[in-house]
Amino acid sequence: MTAALHSNVANPTTPVPSRCGDWALYEYPVVTSTNLVAVNLPAWSAVRADTQTNGRGRFQRNWVSDRDGLWLSAVVPISQDKIERRALPLAAGLAICDVLHELGISPRLRWPNDVLVKDRKLAGLLIDQFVLHLAVVGIGLNVRNRPEALDPALAHQTARLSDLMPRPPELSVLTNLILRQLGQILTELKNDGPPAVLLRVNKLWGSPRSVELDLDGQLCRGLFTGVDPQGRLALSDAAGQLSFYDAHEVRHLTET
Ligand code: BT5
């Protein structure tokens, strides 16, 4: 989770929000990054834009945000409890996977919260924390867009809904489904506690995989075995010895 205060560069005139279940939804044709527009909004606000000029991934990576993809940020209250905070990004990934299952798609998660179909990235999440009690959950989901047309390096690496189902729902419908499910999972996280939600998350990683972790320069190999009840990545070495890592310690996870 990024704990930096960003200025909201080029925030266009604020539109009148529409109601989307419990959420107030602000929609824009173009913004720099929906997460940055969401920085000044209260909990249960959401921002969607048709395109982003500076879509952001984790660790300052770029997120290609061309027209006809879903670029959405949701402002949610965040607990001061360390484990609940760790569980939030994982819970958000679970919410996206739940919606995809509803649409008849079988996704898997790649730690911490990439959503893949057949090893191609369909969706990514970026959680920012700009103020103490709120987090911004940024969701990028390829729908009918073509990210590889803008960034050829993404060729054969991305998936989009329109290649996975004959008629993907309109962006407004997807926005509704995702916000509803995110709200539902956050209620579960609060009422049932992180271990119950993490148990569901652990069913989404697919079969155990050999991975290499980039711990900010230092590389470490092992078998990814999911997350522990405290939300930490669990890595097993050749002798079966487990090590645990917090998300901010792992710059990148590569499946080997
Ligand atoms: C992520 O970062 O996957 C987080 C993406 C979050 C995007 C949303 S859109 C709404 C909100 N506003 C924002 O500005 N951001 C959020 P990371 O795990 O660092 O992955 C980034 C990597 O994914 C890039 O380095 C590319 O390799 C790849 N990538 C970029 N654009 C992509 C796309 N449209 N589809 C699939 N992969 C992409």
CSV table of C-alpha atoms and ligand atoms in Angstrom, one decimal:
chain,number,residue,atom,x,y,z
A,1,MET,CA,0.0,0.0,0.0
A,2,THR,CA,1.5,3.4,-1.0
A,3,ALA,CA,1.5,5.8,1.9
A,4,ALA,CA,2.2,9.0,0.0
A,5,LEU,CA,0.2,12.1,-0.4
A,6,HIS,CA,-0.3,12.9,-4.1
A,7,SER,CA,-1.6,16.1,-5.5
A,8,ASN,CA,-4.6,15.8,-7.7
A,9,VAL,CA,-3.1,17.1,-10.9
A,10,ALA,CA,-5.5,18.0,-13.7
A,11,ASN,CA,-8.6,17.1,-11.8
A,12,PRO,CA,-11.3,18.3,-14.2
A,13,THR,CA,-14.5,20.0,-13.0
A,14,THR,CA,-16.2,17.7,-10.5
A,15,PRO,CA,-19.3,16.1,-12.1
A,16,VAL,CA,-22.5,15.5,-10.2
A,17,PRO,CA,-22.3,12.0,-8.8
A,18,SER,CA,-24.9,9.3,-9.5
A,19,ARG,CA,-26.0,6.7,-7.0
A,20,CYS,CA,-24.7,3.2,-7.5
A,21,GLY,CA,-26.1,1.2,-4.5
A,22,ASP,CA,-24.3,2.5,-1.4
A,23,TRP,CA,-21.8,4.4,-3.5
A,24,ALA,CA,-21.6,7.9,-5.0
A,25,LEU,CA,-20.2,7.5,-8.4
A,26,TYR,CA,-18.3,10.3,-10.2
A,27,GLU,CA,-17.7,9.7,-13.9
A,28,TYR,CA,-15.2,11.5,-16.2
A,29,PRO,CA,-14.3,11.2,-19.8
A,30,VAL,CA,-10.6,11.5,-19.0
A,31,VAL,CA,-8.4,11.9,-15.9
A,32,THR,CA,-4.8,11.4,-15.0
A,33,SER,CA,-5.5,8.5,-12.7
A,34,THR,CA,-8.9,7.7,-11.0
A,35,ASN,CA,-7.0,7.0,-7.8
A,36,LEU,CA,-5.6,10.5,-7.8
A,37,VAL,CA,-9.1,12.0,-8.4
A,38,ALA,CA,-10.5,9.9,-5.5
A,39,VAL,CA,-7.9,11.4,-3.1
A,40,ASN,CA,-10.2,14.2,-1.9
A,41,LEU,CA,-13.4,12.2,-1.7
A,42,PRO,CA,-15.1,10.6,1.4
A,43,ALA,CA,-15.6,6.9,2.0
A,44,TRP,CA,-18.1,5.1,-0.3
A,45,SER,CA,-17.3,7.4,-3.2
A,46,ALA,CA,-16.2,5.9,-6.5
A,47,VAL,CA,-14.5,7.4,-9.6
A,48,ARG,CA,-14.7,6.0,-13.1
A,49,ALA,CA,-13.1,7.4,-16.2
A,50,ASP,CA,-13.3,6.4,-19.9
A,51,THR,CA,-9.5,6.8,-20.2
A,52,GLN,CA,-6.5,7.7,-17.9
A,53,THR,CA,-3.5,9.6,-19.2
A,54,ASN,CA,-1.3,8.4,-16.3
A,55,GLY,CA,-2.8,5.1,-15.2
A,56,ARG,CA,-0.7,3.8,-12.4
A,57,GLY,CA,0.4,0.3,-11.3
A,58,ARG,CA,2.3,-0.7,-8.2
A,59,PHE,CA,5.8,0.6,-7.6
A,60,GLN,CA,5.4,3.5,-10.1
A,61,ARG,CA,4.7,1.0,-13.0
A,62,ASN,CA,2.5,2.2,-15.8
A,63,TRP,CA,-1.1,1.0,-16.4
A,64,VAL,CA,-2.4,1.2,-19.9
A,65,SER,CA,-5.9,2.7,-19.7
A,66,ASP,CA,-7.3,2.9,-23.2
A,67,ARG,CA,-11.0,3.5,-24.1
A,68,ASP,CA,-13.5,0.6,-23.4
A,69,GLY,CA,-11.7,-0.7,-20.4
A,70,LEU,CA,-12.9,-0.3,-16.8
A,71,TRP,CA,-10.8,2.2,-14.8
A,72,LEU,CA,-12.4,2.5,-11.4
A,73,SER,CA,-11.4,3.7,-7.9
A,74,ALA,CA,-13.4,3.2,-4.7
A,75,VAL,CA,-12.8,5.0,-1.5
A,76,VAL,CA,-13.2,2.8,1.5
A,77,PRO,CA,-12.8,3.1,5.3
A,78,ILE,CA,-9.7,1.3,6.5
A,79,SER,CA,-9.2,-0.1,9.9
A,80,GLN,CA,-6.1,0.6,12.0
A,81,ASP,CA,-5.8,-3.2,12.6
A,82,LYS,CA,-2.6,-4.4,10.9
A,83,ILE,CA,-4.1,-7.7,9.7
A,84,GLU,CA,-7.2,-6.1,8.4
A,85,ARG,CA,-5.1,-3.6,6.5
A,86,ARG,CA,-3.0,-6.4,5.0
A,87,ALA,CA,-6.2,-8.3,4.0
A,88,LEU,CA,-7.7,-5.3,2.2
A,89,PRO,CA,-5.9,-5.7,-1.2
A,90,LEU,CA,-6.4,-9.4,-1.1
A,91,ALA,CA,-10.1,-9.0,-0.3
A,92,ALA,CA,-10.4,-6.5,-3.3
A,93,GLY,CA,-9.0,-9.2,-5.6
A,94,LEU,CA,-11.5,-11.7,-4.2
A,95,ALA,CA,-14.4,-9.2,-5.0
A,96,ILE,CA,-13.2,-9.0,-8.7
A,97,CYS,CA,-12.9,-12.8,-8.9
A,98,ASP,CA,-16.4,-13.2,-7.5
A,99,VAL,CA,-17.9,-10.9,-10.1
A,100,LEU,CA,-16.0,-12.7,-12.9
A,101,HIS,CA,-17.3,-16.1,-11.6
A,102,GLU,CA,-20.8,-14.6,-11.8
A,103,LEU,CA,-20.1,-13.8,-15.5
A,104,GLY,CA,-19.0,-17.4,-16.1
A,105,ILE,CA,-15.3,-16.8,-16.2
A,106,SER,CA,-12.8,-18.8,-14.2
A,107,PRO,CA,-10.0,-16.4,-13.1
A,108,ARG,CA,-7.1,-17.0,-10.8
A,109,LEU,CA,-5.1,-14.6,-8.6
A,110,ARG,CA,-1.4,-14.1,-8.8
A,111,TRP,CA,-0.1,-12.6,-5.6
A,112,PRO,CA,-0.9,-10.0,-4.4
A,113,ASN,CA,-3.9,-9.2,-6.6
A,114,ASP,CA,-3.4,-9.7,-10.3
A,115,VAL,CA,-6.4,-11.3,-11.9
A,116,LEU,CA,-5.3,-13.8,-14.6
A,117,VAL,CA,-7.1,-16.0,-17.1
A,118,LYS,CA,-4.8,-18.6,-18.6
A,119,ASP,CA,-1.7,-16.8,-17.4
A,120,ARG,CA,-2.8,-13.5,-19.1
A,121,LYS,CA,-3.6,-10.4,-17.0
A,122,LEU,CA,-7.2,-9.5,-17.1
A,123,ALA,CA,-7.3,-7.1,-14.2
A,124,GLY,CA,-4.9,-5.4,-11.7
A,125,LEU,CA,-5.4,-3.5,-8.4
A,126,LEU,CA,-3.6,-0.7,-6.9
A,127,ILE,CA,-4.4,0.3,-3.3
A,128,ASP,CA,-3.3,3.8,-2.2
A,129,GLN,CA,-3.6,5.3,1.2
A,130,PHE,CA,-3.6,9.1,1.1
A,131,VAL,CA,-5.2,9.8,4.6
A,132,LEU,CA,-5.2,7.9,7.8
A,133,HIS,CA,-8.7,6.2,7.8
A,134,LEU,CA,-9.3,5.8,4.1
A,135,ALA,CA,-7.9,3.7,1.3
A,136,VAL,CA,-8.4,4.1,-2.4
A,137,VAL,CA,-9.0,0.7,-4.2
A,138,GLY,CA,-8.0,1.2,-7.8
A,139,ILE,CA,-9.3,-1.4,-10.2
A,140,GLY,CA,-8.2,-1.8,-13.8
A,141,LEU,CA,-10.2,-4.4,-15.9
A,142,ASN,CA,-9.7,-5.0,-19.6
A,143,VAL,CA,-13.1,-5.2,-21.2
A,144,ARG,CA,-13.2,-4.3,-25.0
A,145,ASN,CA,-10.0,-2.2,-25.0
A,146,ARG,CA,-6.7,-3.3,-26.6
A,147,PRO,CA,-3.8,-2.4,-24.2
A,148,GLU,CA,-1.2,-4.2,-26.4
A,149,ALA,CA,-2.0,-1.7,-29.3
A,150,LEU,CA,-0.7,1.1,-27.1
A,151,ASP,CA,2.1,-0.9,-25.5
A,152,PRO,CA,3.4,-3.7,-27.8
A,153,ALA,CA,5.4,-5.1,-24.9
A,154,LEU,CA,2.1,-6.3,-23.5
A,155,ALA,CA,1.4,-8.6,-26.6
A,156,HIS,CA,0.2,-12.1,-25.5
A,157,GLN,CA,0.3,-11.0,-21.9
A,158,THR,CA,-3.1,-9.5,-21.4
A,159,ALA,CA,-6.7,-10.8,-21.5
A,160,ARG,CA,-9.9,-8.9,-22.0
A,161,LEU,CA,-13.5,-9.8,-21.3
A,162,SER,CA,-14.6,-9.5,-24.9
A,163,ASP,CA,-12.2,-12.4,-25.8
A,164,LEU,CA,-13.6,-14.5,-22.9
A,165,MET,CA,-17.3,-14.1,-23.4
A,166,PRO,CA,-19.5,-13.2,-26.4
A,167,ARG,CA,-21.2,-10.1,-25.0
A,168,PRO,CA,-19.4,-8.5,-22.0
A,169,PRO,CA,-21.7,-6.3,-19.9
A,170,GLU,CA,-21.6,-2.5,-20.5
A,171,LEU,CA,-19.1,-0.6,-18.3
A,172,SER,CA,-22.0,0.8,-16.2
A,173,VAL,CA,-23.2,-2.7,-15.4
A,174,LEU,CA,-19.7,-3.9,-14.5
A,175,THR,CA,-19.1,-0.9,-12.3
A,176,ASN,CA,-22.3,-1.7,-10.5
A,177,LEU,CA,-21.4,-5.4,-10.0
A,178,ILE,CA,-17.9,-4.6,-8.8
A,179,LEU,CA,-18.9,-1.9,-6.4
A,180,ARG,CA,-21.7,-4.0,-4.9
A,181,GLN,CA,-19.4,-7.0,-4.4
A,182,LEU,CA,-16.5,-4.9,-3.0
A,183,GLY,CA,-19.0,-3.5,-0.5
A,184,GLN,CA,-20.1,-7.0,0.4
A,185,ILE,CA,-16.6,-8.3,0.9
A,186,LEU,CA,-15.6,-5.4,3.0
A,187,THR,CA,-18.6,-6.1,5.2
A,188,GLU,CA,-17.5,-9.7,5.5
A,189,LEU,CA,-14.0,-8.6,6.4
A,190,LYS,CA,-15.4,-6.4,9.2
A,191,ASN,CA,-18.0,-8.9,10.5
A,192,ASP,CA,-16.2,-12.2,10.0
A,193,GLY,CA,-12.6,-11.1,10.3
A,194,PRO,CA,-9.6,-11.5,8.0
A,195,PRO,CA,-9.0,-15.2,8.4
A,196,ALA,CA,-12.5,-16.1,7.0
A,197,VAL,CA,-11.9,-13.8,4.0
A,198,LEU,CA,-8.4,-15.0,3.5
A,199,LEU,CA,-9.6,-18.6,3.5
A,200,ARG,CA,-11.6,-17.7,0.4
A,201,VAL,CA,-8.7,-15.8,-1.2
A,202,ASN,CA,-6.5,-18.9,-0.7
A,203,LYS,CA,-8.8,-20.9,-3.0
A,204,LEU,CA,-8.0,-18.6,-5.9
A,205,TRP,CA,-4.3,-19.0,-6.4
A,206,GLY,CA,-4.6,-22.2,-8.5
A,207,SER,CA,-2.0,-25.0,-8.2
A,208,PRO,CA,1.1,-24.3,-6.1
A,209,ARG,CA,3.8,-22.5,-8.2
A,210,SER,CA,7.5,-22.0,-8.1
A,211,VAL,CA,8.2,-18.3,-7.8
A,212,GLU,CA,11.0,-15.9,-7.5
A,213,LEU,CA,10.5,-12.9,-5.2
A,214,ASP,CA,12.3,-9.6,-5.8
A,215,LEU,CA,12.8,-8.3,-2.2
A,216,ASP,CA,13.9,-4.9,-3.4
A,217,GLY,CA,17.0,-6.2,-5.2
A,218,GLN,CA,17.5,-9.4,-3.3
A,219,LEU,CA,16.1,-12.5,-5.1
A,220,CYS,CA,14.5,-15.4,-3.3
A,221,ARG,CA,13.1,-18.6,-4.8
A,222,GLY,CA,10.5,-21.1,-3.4
A,223,LEU,CA,7.1,-22.5,-3.7
A,224,PHE,CA,4.2,-20.0,-3.3
A,225,THR,CA,1.7,-21.6,-0.9
A,226,GLY,CA,-0.8,-18.8,-0.4
A,227,VAL,CA,-1.3,-16.3,2.4
A,228,ASP,CA,-1.2,-17.1,6.2
A,229,PRO,CA,-4.2,-16.1,8.4
A,230,GLN,CA,-2.4,-12.8,9.0
A,231,GLY,CA,-2.4,-12.0,5.3
A,232,ARG,CA,1.4,-12.5,4.7
A,233,LEU,CA,2.7,-14.3,1.6
A,234,ALA,CA,3.9,-17.8,2.6
A,235,LEU,CA,6.9,-19.2,0.7
A,236,SER,CA,8.2,-22.7,1.2
A,237,ASP,CA,11.8,-23.6,0.5
A,238,ALA,CA,13.2,-26.9,-0.8
A,239,ALA,CA,13.2,-28.3,2.8
A,240,GLY,CA,9.5,-27.3,3.3
A,241,GLN,CA,10.5,-24.5,5.7
A,242,LEU,CA,8.1,-21.5,5.4
A,243,SER,CA,9.0,-17.8,5.3
A,244,PHE,CA,6.5,-15.0,5.4
A,245,TYR,CA,6.5,-11.7,3.7
A,246,ASP,CA,4.4,-8.5,3.9
A,247,ALA,CA,3.3,-7.0,0.5
A,248,HIS,CA,5.5,-3.9,0.8
A,249,GLU,CA,8.6,-6.1,1.2
A,250,VAL,CA,8.0,-7.8,-2.2
A,251,ARG,CA,8.7,-5.6,-5.2
A,252,HIS,CA,7.8,-8.3,-7.7
A,253,LEU,CA,6.7,-11.9,-7.8
A,254,THR,CA,7.6,-13.9,-11.0
A,255,GLU,CA,6.2,-17.3,-11.6
A,256,THR,CA,9.1,-19.5,-12.8
B,1,BT5,C1,-1.3,-3.3,-11.3
B,1,BT5,O1,0.0,-2.9,-11.1
B,1,BT5,O2,-1.7,-4.3,-11.8
B,1,BT5,C2,-2.3,-2.2,-10.8
B,1,BT5,C3,-3.2,-1.7,-11.9
B,1,BT5,C4,-4.2,-0.7,-11.3
B,1,BT5,C5,-4.9,0.0,-12.4
B,1,BT5,C6,-6.1,0.8,-11.9
B,1,BT5,S1,-7.0,1.6,-13.1
B,1,BT5,C7,-7.9,2.5,-12.0
B,1,BT5,C8,-6.9,3.0,-10.9
B,1,BT5,N1,-6.2,4.2,-11.4
B,1,BT5,C9,-4.9,4.0,-11.6
B,1,BT5,O3,-4.1,4.9,-11.9
B,1,BT5,N2,-4.6,2.7,-11.3
B,1,BT5,C10,-5.7,2.0,-10.9
B,1,BT5,P1,1.2,-3.8,-11.3
B,1,BT5,O4,1.0,-5.1,-10.5
B,1,BT5,O5,2.4,-3.0,-10.9
B,1,BT5,O6,1.2,-4.2,-12.8
B,1,BT5,C11,1.6,-3.2,-13.8
B,1,BT5,C12,2.0,-4.0,-15.0
B,1,BT5,O7,0.9,-4.6,-15.7
B,1,BT5,C13,2.7,-3.2,-16.0
B,1,BT5,O8,4.1,-3.0,-15.8
B,1,BT5,C14,2.4,-4.0,-17.3
B,1,BT5,O9,3.4,-5.0,-17.4
B,1,BT5,C15,1.1,-4.6,-17.1
B,1,BT5,N3,0.0,-3.8,-17.7
B,1,BT5,C16,-0.1,-2.5,-17.9
B,1,BT5,N4,-1.3,-2.1,-18.4
B,1,BT5,C17,-2.0,-3.3,-18.5
B,1,BT5,C18,-3.3,-3.6,-18.9
B,1,BT5,N5,-4.2,-2.7,-19.3
B,1,BT5,N6,-3.7,-4.9,-18.9
B,1,BT5,C19,-2.9,-5.9,-18.4
B,1,BT5,N7,-1.6,-5.6,-18.0
B,1,BT5,C20,-1.2,-4.3,-18.0
